[in-house]
Short mmCIF file of C-alpha atoms and ligand atoms in Angstrom, two decimals:
data_model
loop_
_atom_site.label_atom_id
_atom_site.label_comp_id
_atom_site.label_asym_id
_atom_site.label_seq_id
_atom_site.Cartn_x
_atom_site.Cartn_y
_atom_site.Cartn_z
CA MET A 1 115.06 89.22 112.92
CA LYS A 2 116.64 91.20 110.07
CA ILE A 3 116.03 91.58 106.36
CA VAL A 4 119.19 90.40 104.61
CA ASN A 5 118.16 90.57 101.00
CA ALA A 6 115.25 91.07 98.62
CA LYS A 7 114.75 90.30 94.96
CA VAL A 8 112.29 91.08 92.22
CA ILE A 9 111.12 88.20 90.04
CA VAL A 10 109.49 89.02 86.73
CA THR A 11 107.86 86.09 84.97
CA SER A 12 105.29 85.58 82.25
CA PRO A 13 103.49 82.23 82.57
CA ASP A 14 100.81 83.28 80.01
CA ARG A 15 100.84 86.85 81.40
CA ASN A 16 103.33 89.07 83.25
CA PHE A 17 103.71 89.01 87.01
CA VAL A 18 106.12 90.87 89.27
CA THR A 19 106.89 89.24 92.62
CA LEU A 20 108.99 90.57 95.48
CA LYS A 21 110.75 88.06 97.70
CA ILE A 22 112.20 89.27 101.00
CA PHE A 23 114.77 87.12 102.84
CA THR A 24 115.60 87.25 106.56
CA ASP A 25 118.59 86.19 108.63
CA GLU A 26 116.43 83.47 110.22
CA GLY A 27 115.75 81.72 106.94
CA VAL A 28 112.09 82.78 106.79
CA TYR A 29 111.14 84.58 103.59
CA GLY A 30 108.01 86.38 102.48
CA ILE A 31 106.58 87.17 99.06
CA GLY A 32 104.39 89.99 97.75
CA ASP A 33 102.69 90.75 94.44
CA ALA A 34 103.90 93.90 92.64
CA THR A 35 102.11 93.39 89.33
CA LEU A 36 100.69 96.49 87.64
CA ASN A 37 99.14 95.46 84.35
CA GLY A 38 100.98 96.92 81.35
CA ARG A 39 103.42 98.82 83.62
CA GLU A 40 105.18 95.86 85.22
CA LEU A 41 108.76 96.99 84.71
CA ALA A 42 108.09 100.43 86.20
CA VAL A 43 107.20 98.80 89.54
CA ALA A 44 110.09 96.35 89.24
CA ALA A 45 112.51 99.27 88.75
CA TYR A 46 110.94 101.29 91.60
CA LEU A 47 111.45 98.32 93.89
CA GLN A 48 114.92 97.50 92.65
CA GLU A 49 116.33 101.02 92.56
CA HIS A 50 114.47 102.86 95.29
CA VAL A 51 112.97 100.43 97.80
CA ILE A 52 115.20 97.37 98.19
CA PRO A 53 118.32 99.40 99.12
CA CYS A 54 116.38 100.81 102.12
CA LEU A 55 115.15 97.43 103.36
CA THR A 56 118.39 95.67 104.16
CA GLY A 57 119.05 95.50 107.89
CA LYS A 58 115.50 96.45 108.93
CA ASP A 59 113.44 94.28 111.29
CA PRO A 60 110.76 92.67 109.08
CA LEU A 61 108.36 92.41 112.02
CA GLN A 62 108.14 96.23 112.20
CA SER A 63 105.86 96.25 109.18
CA GLU A 64 103.96 99.39 110.24
CA ASP A 65 107.13 101.43 110.58
CA ILE A 66 108.43 100.13 107.25
CA TRP A 67 105.10 101.05 105.62
CA GLN A 68 105.30 104.57 107.09
CA PHE A 69 108.94 104.84 106.02
CA LEU A 70 108.10 103.97 102.42
CA TYR A 71 104.95 106.15 102.27
CA ARG A 72 105.29 109.06 104.69
CA GLY A 73 109.05 109.05 104.49
CA ALA A 74 108.97 109.58 100.72
CA TYR A 75 108.47 113.12 99.47
CA TRP A 76 106.79 111.80 96.27
CA ARG A 77 103.69 109.98 97.47
CA ARG A 78 100.88 107.88 96.09
CA GLY A 79 100.28 106.71 92.54
CA PRO A 80 99.91 103.15 91.25
CA VAL A 81 103.63 102.44 90.76
CA THR A 82 104.66 103.58 94.24
CA MET A 83 101.70 102.01 95.99
CA SER A 84 102.08 98.66 94.20
CA ALA A 85 105.71 98.58 95.30
CA ILE A 86 104.77 99.42 98.90
CA ALA A 87 102.01 96.80 98.73
CA ALA A 88 104.49 94.12 97.67
CA VAL A 89 106.80 94.92 100.58
CA ASP A 90 103.90 95.00 103.03
CA THR A 91 102.44 91.69 101.80
CA ALA A 92 105.84 90.01 102.03
CA LEU A 93 106.32 91.34 105.58
CA TRP A 94 102.91 90.07 106.72
CA ASP A 95 103.81 86.74 105.13
CA ILE A 96 107.06 86.66 107.16
CA LYS A 97 105.28 87.75 110.36
CA ALA A 98 102.62 85.03 110.02
CA LYS A 99 105.20 82.37 109.14
CA ALA A 100 107.29 83.40 112.16
CA ALA A 101 104.16 83.13 114.34
CA GLY A 102 103.33 79.75 112.78
CA MET A 103 99.84 81.00 111.90
CA PRO A 104 97.77 81.67 108.81
CA LEU A 105 97.77 85.42 108.14
CA TYR A 106 94.06 85.87 108.90
CA GLN A 107 94.72 84.93 112.53
CA LEU A 108 97.04 87.91 112.94
CA LEU A 109 94.38 90.22 111.55
CA GLY A 110 91.87 89.17 114.18
CA GLY A 111 90.80 85.69 113.17
CA LYS A 112 88.00 84.67 110.86
CA SER A 113 84.68 86.50 110.70
CA ARG A 114 83.16 83.87 108.39
CA ASP A 115 83.78 80.27 107.36
CA SER A 116 84.61 81.06 103.74
CA VAL A 117 84.61 83.89 101.25
CA MET A 118 81.88 84.38 98.63
CA VAL A 119 83.44 84.97 95.21
CA TYR A 120 82.00 86.12 91.90
CA GLY A 121 82.97 84.87 88.45
CA HIS A 122 82.74 86.50 85.01
CA ALA A 123 80.05 85.38 82.58
CA ASN A 124 80.26 86.95 79.17
CA GLY A 125 79.00 86.37 75.66
CA ARG A 126 78.69 88.03 72.29
CA ASP A 127 74.93 88.29 72.73
CA ILE A 128 72.27 87.85 75.39
CA GLU A 129 71.78 84.10 74.95
CA GLU A 130 75.50 83.35 74.97
CA THR A 131 75.89 85.38 78.19
CA ALA A 132 72.88 83.64 79.74
CA ASP A 133 74.38 80.23 78.91
CA GLU A 134 77.62 81.29 80.59
CA VAL A 135 75.71 82.42 83.69
CA ALA A 136 74.11 78.97 83.75
CA LYS A 137 77.59 77.37 83.77
CA TYR A 138 78.63 79.44 86.81
CA ILE A 139 75.43 78.54 88.65
CA GLU A 140 76.18 74.90 87.88
CA LEU A 141 79.63 75.35 89.48
CA GLY A 142 77.96 76.66 92.64
CA TYR A 143 78.61 80.39 92.23
CA ARG A 144 76.11 82.59 94.07
CA ALA A 145 77.43 85.81 92.54
CA ILE A 146 78.09 86.31 88.83
CA ARG A 147 79.21 89.31 86.83
CA ALA A 148 77.46 89.48 83.44
CA GLN A 149 78.76 91.34 80.35
CA ARG A 150 77.49 91.20 76.77
CA GLY A 151 78.65 92.27 73.33
CA ILE A 152 76.97 95.45 72.05
CA PRO A 153 75.47 95.26 68.53
CA GLY A 154 77.32 97.63 66.21
CA LEU A 155 80.54 97.63 68.27
CA GLY A 156 83.39 95.40 67.10
CA SER A 157 84.47 94.58 70.65
CA THR A 158 83.22 95.37 74.12
CA TYR A 159 85.00 95.39 77.48
CA GLY A 160 84.52 92.12 79.35
CA VAL A 161 83.56 89.99 76.36
CA SER A 162 86.10 87.46 75.17
CA THR A 163 86.32 84.27 73.19
CA ASP A 164 88.34 82.48 75.85
CA LYS A 165 85.56 82.95 78.44
CA MET A 166 86.87 81.92 81.87
CA PHE A 167 90.45 83.02 81.09
CA TYR A 168 89.67 86.56 79.89
CA GLU A 169 92.89 88.49 79.43
CA PRO A 170 92.59 92.10 78.26
CA ALA A 171 96.35 92.85 78.04
CA ASP A 172 96.54 91.08 74.72
CA ALA A 173 98.94 92.99 72.45
CA GLU A 174 102.54 94.18 72.21
CA LEU A 175 101.21 97.65 71.49
CA PRO A 176 97.75 98.86 72.59
CA SER A 177 94.92 97.54 70.44
CA GLU A 178 91.99 99.89 69.82
CA ASN A 179 88.38 99.30 70.88
CA SER A 180 85.47 101.45 69.75
CA TRP A 181 82.69 102.70 71.95
CA SER A 182 79.19 104.15 71.91
CA SER A 183 77.54 105.00 75.23
CA GLU A 184 74.19 105.38 73.40
CA ARG A 185 74.23 101.80 72.07
CA TYR A 186 75.51 100.43 75.36
CA LEU A 187 72.78 102.15 77.40
CA ASP A 188 70.12 100.68 75.12
CA HIS A 189 71.40 97.11 75.28
CA VAL A 190 72.51 96.45 78.86
CA PRO A 191 69.06 96.53 80.55
CA VAL A 192 67.75 93.94 78.07
CA LEU A 193 70.46 91.53 79.20
CA PHE A 194 69.45 91.76 82.84
CA ASP A 195 65.77 91.46 81.98
CA ARG A 196 66.57 88.15 80.27
CA LEU A 197 68.83 86.93 83.10
CA ARG A 198 66.23 87.59 85.80
CA ASP A 199 63.59 85.97 83.63
CA ARG A 200 65.72 82.83 83.20
CA PHE A 201 67.42 82.57 86.61
CA GLY A 202 65.09 84.41 88.99
CA PHE A 203 66.36 86.65 91.79
CA GLU A 204 68.44 84.12 93.73
CA PRO A 205 71.86 84.64 92.07
CA HIS A 206 73.60 87.94 92.78
CA LEU A 207 74.19 89.65 89.45
CA LEU A 208 76.91 92.25 88.95
CA HIS A 209 77.92 94.44 86.01
CA ASP A 210 81.07 96.44 85.17
CA VAL A 211 80.74 99.64 83.11
CA HIS A 212 84.52 100.01 83.14
CA HIS A 213 84.58 103.80 83.61
CA ARG A 214 82.77 104.63 80.38
CA LEU A 215 79.74 106.76 81.23
CA THR A 216 79.20 110.31 82.44
CA PRO A 217 77.39 110.75 85.77
CA ILE A 218 74.02 111.54 84.17
CA GLU A 219 74.31 108.51 81.86
CA ALA A 220 75.29 106.34 84.81
CA ALA A 221 72.27 107.64 86.72
CA ARG A 222 70.05 106.63 83.80
CA LEU A 223 71.61 103.17 83.62
CA GLY A 224 71.29 102.63 87.37
CA LYS A 225 67.64 103.64 87.19
CA SER A 226 66.91 101.36 84.26
CA LEU A 227 68.48 98.41 86.10
CA GLU A 228 66.62 98.88 89.39
CA ASP A 229 63.96 96.25 88.69
CA TYR A 230 66.70 93.64 88.16
CA ARG A 231 68.19 94.31 91.63
CA LEU A 232 71.87 94.16 90.80
CA TYR A 233 74.33 93.32 93.56
CA TRP A 234 76.42 96.16 92.17
CA LEU A 235 77.06 98.41 89.21
CA GLU A 236 80.82 98.84 88.96
CA ASP A 237 82.97 101.76 87.81
CA ALA A 238 80.01 103.54 86.23
CA VAL A 239 82.16 106.64 85.70
CA THR A 240 85.83 107.50 86.09
CA ALA A 241 86.23 108.45 89.71
CA GLU A 242 88.86 111.19 89.74
CA ASN A 243 85.95 113.56 90.24
CA GLN A 244 84.46 112.03 93.37
CA GLU A 245 81.65 114.63 93.53
CA GLY A 246 80.28 113.17 90.29
CA PHE A 247 78.88 110.26 92.27
CA ARG A 248 76.46 112.60 94.07
CA LEU A 249 74.50 112.97 90.87
CA ILE A 250 74.31 109.21 90.27
CA ARG A 251 73.28 108.63 93.88
CA GLN A 252 70.48 111.20 93.71
CA HIS A 253 68.83 109.27 90.91
CA THR A 254 69.19 105.58 91.61
CA VAL A 255 69.14 102.93 94.35
CA THR A 256 71.24 100.50 92.27
CA PRO A 257 74.25 99.76 94.54
CA LEU A 258 77.52 101.24 93.31
CA ALA A 259 81.02 99.73 93.44
CA VAL A 260 84.25 101.49 92.61
CA GLY A 261 87.95 101.49 93.36
CA GLU A 262 89.97 98.86 91.48
CA VAL A 263 92.23 101.63 90.14
CA PHE A 264 92.45 103.47 93.47
CA ASN A 265 95.67 103.14 95.40
CA THR A 266 95.18 105.06 98.64
CA ILE A 267 92.50 105.92 101.16
CA TRP A 268 92.58 109.47 99.78
CA ASP A 269 91.15 108.24 96.47
CA CYS A 270 87.99 107.01 98.19
CA LYS A 271 87.71 109.21 101.29
CA GLN A 272 84.96 111.46 99.96
CA LEU A 273 83.08 108.62 98.26
CA ILE A 274 83.01 106.72 101.54
CA GLU A 275 82.36 109.62 103.91
CA GLU A 276 79.48 110.96 101.83
CA GLN A 277 78.08 107.42 101.45
CA LEU A 278 78.18 107.75 97.66
CA ILE A 279 79.18 104.11 97.14
CA ASP A 280 78.23 100.73 98.57
CA TYR A 281 81.33 98.64 97.79
CA ILE A 282 85.00 99.56 97.74
CA ARG A 283 87.08 97.55 95.25
CA THR A 284 90.63 98.36 96.32
CA THR A 285 92.82 95.31 96.78
CA VAL A 286 96.08 94.27 98.43
CA ALA A 287 98.43 94.61 95.45
CA HIS A 288 97.44 98.08 94.25
CA ALA A 289 96.43 99.81 97.47
CA GLY A 290 99.45 99.60 99.74
CA GLY A 291 99.14 96.04 100.99
CA ILE A 292 97.30 94.58 103.96
CA THR A 293 98.30 97.51 106.22
CA HIS A 294 96.66 100.16 104.05
CA LEU A 295 93.73 98.07 102.80
CA ARG A 296 92.76 97.46 106.39
CA ARG A 297 92.63 101.23 106.97
CA ILE A 298 90.38 101.71 103.95
CA ALA A 299 88.07 98.92 105.14
CA ASP A 300 87.85 100.36 108.65
CA LEU A 301 86.90 103.79 107.29
CA ALA A 302 84.37 102.13 104.98
CA ALA A 303 82.81 100.20 107.87
CA LEU A 304 81.80 103.49 109.54
CA TYR A 305 79.67 104.36 106.50
CA HIS A 306 78.03 101.01 105.66
CA VAL A 307 80.41 100.44 102.75
CA ARG A 308 81.48 96.83 102.23
CA THR A 309 84.55 95.40 100.52
CA GLY A 310 84.67 93.78 97.09
CA CYS A 311 88.35 93.27 96.30
CA HIS A 312 89.50 93.39 92.70
CA GLY A 313 90.59 89.90 91.64
CA ALA A 314 91.19 89.92 87.89
CA THR A 315 93.90 87.71 86.35
CA ASP A 316 96.42 90.55 86.46
CA LEU A 317 96.49 90.25 90.26
CA SER A 318 98.82 87.31 90.83
CA PRO A 319 97.95 84.29 93.00
CA VAL A 320 100.08 86.00 95.68
CA CYS A 321 97.62 88.89 95.79
CA MET A 322 94.69 86.46 95.65
CA GLY A 323 96.02 84.50 98.63
CA ALA A 324 96.64 87.65 100.70
CA ALA A 325 93.23 89.07 99.73
CA LEU A 326 91.49 85.87 100.84
CA HIS A 327 93.05 86.16 104.31
CA PHE A 328 91.88 89.77 104.44
CA ASP A 329 88.38 88.75 103.24
CA LEU A 330 88.05 85.98 105.80
CA TRP A 331 88.76 88.52 108.56
CA VAL A 332 87.27 91.83 107.41
CA PRO A 333 83.99 92.44 109.27
CA ASN A 334 82.43 94.54 106.47
CA PHE A 335 83.07 91.99 103.73
CA GLY A 336 80.86 91.95 100.63
CA VAL A 337 82.30 89.70 97.94
CA GLN A 338 85.67 88.82 96.34
CA GLU A 339 86.24 88.82 92.57
CA TYR A 340 87.73 85.58 91.27
CA MET A 341 89.04 85.03 87.77
CA LEU A 342 90.83 81.79 87.06
CA HIS A 343 94.55 81.92 86.40
CA SER A 344 95.94 79.73 83.64
CA GLU A 345 97.43 76.33 84.41
CA LYS A 346 100.95 77.69 83.77
CA THR A 347 100.40 80.52 86.27
CA GLU A 348 99.06 78.09 88.86
CA GLY A 349 102.21 76.00 88.37
CA VAL A 350 104.52 78.95 89.03
CA PHE A 351 102.60 79.99 92.16
CA PRO A 352 101.77 76.93 94.32
CA HIS A 353 99.08 77.98 96.78
CA ALA A 354 97.06 76.86 99.77
CA TYR A 355 93.80 78.58 98.79
CA SER A 356 90.94 76.58 97.39
CA PHE A 357 87.58 76.99 95.67
CA ASP A 358 84.44 75.10 96.51
CA LYS A 359 80.96 75.84 95.16
CA GLY A 360 81.26 79.60 94.77
CA SER A 361 83.30 80.15 97.93
CA MET A 362 87.01 80.25 98.64
CA HIS A 363 89.23 79.68 101.64
CA PRO A 364 92.83 80.90 102.03
CA GLY A 365 94.00 77.67 103.69
CA ASP A 366 95.65 77.29 107.07
CA THR A 367 99.34 77.08 106.25
CA PRO A 368 101.47 79.68 108.07
CA GLY A 369 101.80 82.96 106.15
CA HIS A 370 99.53 83.84 103.26
CA GLY A 371 99.98 80.39 101.79
CA VAL A 372 101.29 81.31 98.33
CA ASP A 373 104.81 80.59 97.09
CA ILE A 374 106.76 81.04 93.86
CA ASP A 375 108.59 78.26 92.02
CA GLU A 376 111.59 80.29 90.86
CA GLU A 377 112.98 77.62 88.55
CA LEU A 378 109.71 77.42 86.69
CA ALA A 379 109.29 81.22 86.76
CA ALA A 380 112.67 81.60 85.01
CA LYS A 381 111.35 79.60 82.05
CA TYR A 382 108.81 82.34 81.21
CA PRO A 383 110.57 85.63 80.40
CA TYR A 384 108.75 88.98 80.42
CA GLN A 385 106.65 89.70 77.33
CA ARG A 386 105.60 93.28 76.72
CA ALA A 387 101.80 93.48 76.81
CA TYR A 388 99.43 96.44 76.86
CA LEU A 389 95.83 96.95 77.82
CA PRO A 390 93.74 98.27 74.93
CA VAL A 391 92.75 101.89 74.39
CA ASN A 392 89.24 102.99 73.52
CA ARG A 393 87.84 105.49 71.01
CA LEU A 394 84.36 106.80 70.35
CA GLN A 395 83.04 105.86 66.95
CA ASP A 396 84.13 109.24 65.51
CA GLY A 397 87.72 108.57 66.64
CA THR A 398 87.72 110.61 69.88
CA MET A 399 89.88 109.06 72.57
CA TRP A 400 87.74 107.69 75.42
CA ASN A 401 88.21 105.81 78.68
CA TRP A 402 89.04 102.13 78.35
O1 KDG B 1 94.15 95.37 84.34
C1 KDG B 1 92.83 95.74 84.14
C2 KDG B 1 91.87 94.70 84.68
O2 KDG B 1 92.23 94.35 85.98
C3 KDG B 1 90.46 95.20 84.67
O3 KDG B 1 90.10 95.52 83.37
C4 KDG B 1 89.54 94.13 85.23
O4 KDG B 1 87.76 95.72 85.45
C5 KDG B 1 88.26 94.66 85.76
C6 KDG B 1 87.58 93.83 86.75
O5 KDG B 1 86.56 94.29 87.26
O6 KDG B 1 88.06 92.74 87.01
MG1 MG B 2 86.31 96.32 86.95
#
């Protein structure tokens, strides 16, 4: 089998997605997600100008060698743009391989380790009661794991809180909008939310919370400690993780489980965190961390240190990534949970898929490949729209982490 052609499809059915489609001489094609929120065209250009010319003529079944060619063979390594491009190629090649074998992708990884995949949804509200009512809605839908976020009094907007609830979309402006932030206010208000949620819903539902990189290690340690009685499933991205040693301090102070990694793109970004057992869940996913080939390596390293997976699954990961991630989740022995945010109806139309949701769990489906396709005619009706994630400032105007 040979790769004869590849193309990049950029479409915006309510939000931007970049999809790579690889064609073979045997008529089988594969698709991969190359979406990097707010930087879509950088990945599209990397693929178009620097990756696609090297693919033509290669055997698509040699996905390991192609991965090594694109990673090891390149002098300039790593980074979100490069790794998203490599991920798209890798996902498309696994799709081709599984279609050629006539099997769902998870069978090629080693078969299923579970019947279905537990997913968590996002409950959010402007205040405690609104968030609690949203949690109730997710419980009603059968979710066993729910992420809860609340508005912080005195702050105009807070990460994770939206008016459109289930369809939360942070990349909402043609130029970055500005949020304002106060760690002091946030630290005072978050524990009260979880006190209320445990009081109303008991300890059965898994509750999760995302700090979105905003605290310092000592502040994160304090938050983790103050949440211990509410037994969170995880506390996510408590600090920015460039400084991996920073997690030692958090770990010394709290037994609240820690999750990190949605912005990581290689095993090197999480090596120390995993090896020193400073985290409990690794959040890397297919589209941003080098595809199935590399994600599998991260998961295998994590398994040695009791770290479980919790793949990123926000709306900016396309249904193609979601489908591939669900195959990975069904197989991976050290699975924890999968994030699931609903895509809009328009997005679902552009990406017909075999995966399904039932009472808080998902299944990738059993069609050969990863089970997600792209309707190119429909995709062409939604041209790219520039959209940025917000930026964040402290209340005195100092630039902070968003
Ligand atoms: O593009 C940024 C989003 O993917 C991110 O803000 C979502 O933190 C996020 C999450 O946990 O889903
Ligand atoms: Mg997050």
